[in-house]
Short mmCIF file of C-alpha atoms in Angstrom, two decimals:
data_model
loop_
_atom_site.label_atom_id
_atom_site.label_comp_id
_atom_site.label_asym_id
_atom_site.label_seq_id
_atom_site.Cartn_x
_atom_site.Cartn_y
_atom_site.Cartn_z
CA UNK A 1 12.65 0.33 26.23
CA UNK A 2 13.46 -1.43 22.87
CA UNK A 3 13.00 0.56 20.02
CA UNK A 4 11.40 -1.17 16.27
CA UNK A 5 12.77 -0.40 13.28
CA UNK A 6 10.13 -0.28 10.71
CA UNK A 7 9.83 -0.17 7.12
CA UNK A 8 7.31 1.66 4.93
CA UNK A 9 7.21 1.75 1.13
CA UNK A 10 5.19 2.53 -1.81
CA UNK A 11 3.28 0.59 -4.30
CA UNK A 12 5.56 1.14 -6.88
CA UNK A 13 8.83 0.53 -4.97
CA UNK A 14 10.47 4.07 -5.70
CA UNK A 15 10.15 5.43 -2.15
CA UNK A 16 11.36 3.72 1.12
CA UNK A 17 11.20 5.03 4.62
CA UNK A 18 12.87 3.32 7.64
CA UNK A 19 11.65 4.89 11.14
CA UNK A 20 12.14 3.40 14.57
CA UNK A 21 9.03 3.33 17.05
CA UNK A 22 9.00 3.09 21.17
CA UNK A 23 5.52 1.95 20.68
CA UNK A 24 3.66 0.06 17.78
CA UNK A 25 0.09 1.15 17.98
CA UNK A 26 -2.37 1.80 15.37
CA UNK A 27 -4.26 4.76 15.19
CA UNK A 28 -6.89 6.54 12.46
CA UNK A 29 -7.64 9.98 11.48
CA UNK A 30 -10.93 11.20 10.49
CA UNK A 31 -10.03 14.29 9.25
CA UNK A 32 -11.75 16.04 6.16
CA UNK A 33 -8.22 16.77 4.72
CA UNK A 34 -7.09 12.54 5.64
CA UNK A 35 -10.26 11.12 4.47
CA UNK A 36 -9.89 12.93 1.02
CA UNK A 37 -5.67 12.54 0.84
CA UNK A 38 -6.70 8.59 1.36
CA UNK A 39 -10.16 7.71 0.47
CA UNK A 40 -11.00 6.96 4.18
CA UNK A 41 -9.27 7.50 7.20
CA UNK A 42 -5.72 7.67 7.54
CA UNK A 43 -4.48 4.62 9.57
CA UNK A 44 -1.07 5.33 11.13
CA UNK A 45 1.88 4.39 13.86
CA UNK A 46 2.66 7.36 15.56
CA UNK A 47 5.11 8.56 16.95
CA UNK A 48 8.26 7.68 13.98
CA UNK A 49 11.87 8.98 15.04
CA UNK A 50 14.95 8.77 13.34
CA UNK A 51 13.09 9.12 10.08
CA UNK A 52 15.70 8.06 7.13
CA UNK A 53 13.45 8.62 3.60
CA UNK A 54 15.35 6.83 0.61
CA UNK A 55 14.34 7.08 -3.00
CA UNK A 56 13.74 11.15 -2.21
CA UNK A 57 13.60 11.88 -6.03
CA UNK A 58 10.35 10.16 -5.89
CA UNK A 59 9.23 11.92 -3.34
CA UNK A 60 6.71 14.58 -2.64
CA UNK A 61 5.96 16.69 -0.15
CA UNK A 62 2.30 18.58 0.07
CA UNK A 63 2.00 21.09 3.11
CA UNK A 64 -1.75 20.48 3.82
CA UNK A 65 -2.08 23.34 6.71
CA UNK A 66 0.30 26.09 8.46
CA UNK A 67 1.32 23.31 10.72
CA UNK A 68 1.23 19.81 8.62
CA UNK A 69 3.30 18.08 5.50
CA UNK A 70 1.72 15.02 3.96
CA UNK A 71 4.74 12.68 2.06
CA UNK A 72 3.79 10.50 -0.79
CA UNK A 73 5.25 9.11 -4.03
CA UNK A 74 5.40 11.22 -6.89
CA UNK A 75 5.21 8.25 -9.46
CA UNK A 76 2.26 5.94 -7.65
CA UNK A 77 0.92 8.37 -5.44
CA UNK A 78 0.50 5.98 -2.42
CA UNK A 79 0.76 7.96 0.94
CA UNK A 80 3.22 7.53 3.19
CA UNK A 81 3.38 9.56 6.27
CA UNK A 82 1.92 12.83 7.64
CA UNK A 83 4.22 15.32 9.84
CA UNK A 84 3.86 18.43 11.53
CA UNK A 85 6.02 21.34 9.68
CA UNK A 86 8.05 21.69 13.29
CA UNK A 87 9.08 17.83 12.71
CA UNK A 88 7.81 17.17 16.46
CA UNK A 89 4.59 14.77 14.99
CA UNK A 90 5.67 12.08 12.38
CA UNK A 91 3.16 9.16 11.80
CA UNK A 92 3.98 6.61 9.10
CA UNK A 93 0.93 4.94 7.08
CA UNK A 94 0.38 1.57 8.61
CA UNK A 95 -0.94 0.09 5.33
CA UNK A 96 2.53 1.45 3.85
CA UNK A 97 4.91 -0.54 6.35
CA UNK A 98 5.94 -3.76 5.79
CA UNK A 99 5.80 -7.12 8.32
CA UNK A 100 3.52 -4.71 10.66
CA UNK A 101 2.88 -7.89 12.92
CA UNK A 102 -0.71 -7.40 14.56
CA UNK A 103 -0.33 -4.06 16.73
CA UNK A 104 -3.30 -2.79 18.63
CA UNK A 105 -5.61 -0.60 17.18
CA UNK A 106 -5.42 2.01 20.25
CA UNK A 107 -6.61 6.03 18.87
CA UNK A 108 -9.02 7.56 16.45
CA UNK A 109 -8.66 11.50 16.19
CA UNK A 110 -11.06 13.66 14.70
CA UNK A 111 -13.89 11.64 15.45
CA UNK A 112 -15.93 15.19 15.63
CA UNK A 113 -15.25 15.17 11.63
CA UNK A 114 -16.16 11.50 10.43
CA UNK A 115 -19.14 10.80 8.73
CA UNK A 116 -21.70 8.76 9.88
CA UNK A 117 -21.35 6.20 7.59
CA UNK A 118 -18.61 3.93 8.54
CA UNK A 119 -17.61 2.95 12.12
CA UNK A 120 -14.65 0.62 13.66
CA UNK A 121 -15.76 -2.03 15.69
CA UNK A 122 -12.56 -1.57 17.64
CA UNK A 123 -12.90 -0.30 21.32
CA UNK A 124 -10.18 2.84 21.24
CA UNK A 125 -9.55 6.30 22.54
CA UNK A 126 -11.83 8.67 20.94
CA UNK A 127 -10.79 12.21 20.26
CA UNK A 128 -12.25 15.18 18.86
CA UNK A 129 -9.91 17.69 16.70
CA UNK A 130 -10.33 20.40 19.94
CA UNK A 131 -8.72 17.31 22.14
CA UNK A 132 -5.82 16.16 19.70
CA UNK A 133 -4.85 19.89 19.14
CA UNK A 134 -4.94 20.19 23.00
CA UNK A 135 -2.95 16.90 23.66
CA UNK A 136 -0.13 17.66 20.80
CA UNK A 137 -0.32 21.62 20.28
CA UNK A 138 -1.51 23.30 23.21
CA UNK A 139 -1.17 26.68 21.20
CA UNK A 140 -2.54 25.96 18.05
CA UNK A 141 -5.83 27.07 16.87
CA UNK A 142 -7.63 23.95 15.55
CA UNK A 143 -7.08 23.53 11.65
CA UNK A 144 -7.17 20.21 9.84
CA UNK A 145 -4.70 18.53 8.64
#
């Protein structure tokens, strides 16, 4: 498997991250703490290793929950990833990364949590909070974000 090395930065150009990927999918989060960190649901690529941040005086960190961090600029406030607190779950905003190329839209989580208002046309995998908590962190109790 050939990994991707990806690129995400914010509006304002202070804050870089690079991040390889196995897999370039696109997935969204419906979460009530997601849809209010990013005025709609989160749209990611999951799954970011070797995680190298640059411009770190720029950045923040926010720890959302007892089990997730939410990264973002400081200066522009554009959002940039959300990871769990263990580092095991690192997902990179897709509208952050640059030359994305036209990956699949493949996961929404949360989908127990998004209004009724707005709906992808997209055929994906559908999971509630109970099922992503189950699938990632078999232990946890179910908190957002």
């Amino acid at each position: 498997m050939t990994r991707k090395r990806l690129q995400a930065r914010c509006l304002c150009g202070g804050v870089r991250i690079d991040a390889d990927f196995d897999e370039v999918e696109i997935a969204a989060c419906h979460c009530d703490s997601c849809r209010r960190w990013t005025a709609g649901p989160f749209l990611t690529v999951d799954g970011a290793k070797n995680v190298v941040p640059a411009g770190v005086d720029a950045l923040g960190i926010y720890r959302s929950s007892d089990w997730g961090e939410r990264g973002f600029c400081r200066n522009c406030g554009t959002p940039l990833f959300w990871r769990s607190v263990d580092g095991e779950h690192y997902a990179l905003s897709a509208t952050a990364i640059d030359n994305l190329g036209e990956p699949p839209f493949v996961r929404q989580i949360f989908v127990d949590s998004k209004p009724h208002w707005y709906a992808f046309a997209n055929q994906t995998e559908m999971m509630t909070g109970a099922e992503f908590f189950a699938k990632v962190a078999p232990t946890q109790e179910e908190p957002h974000g």
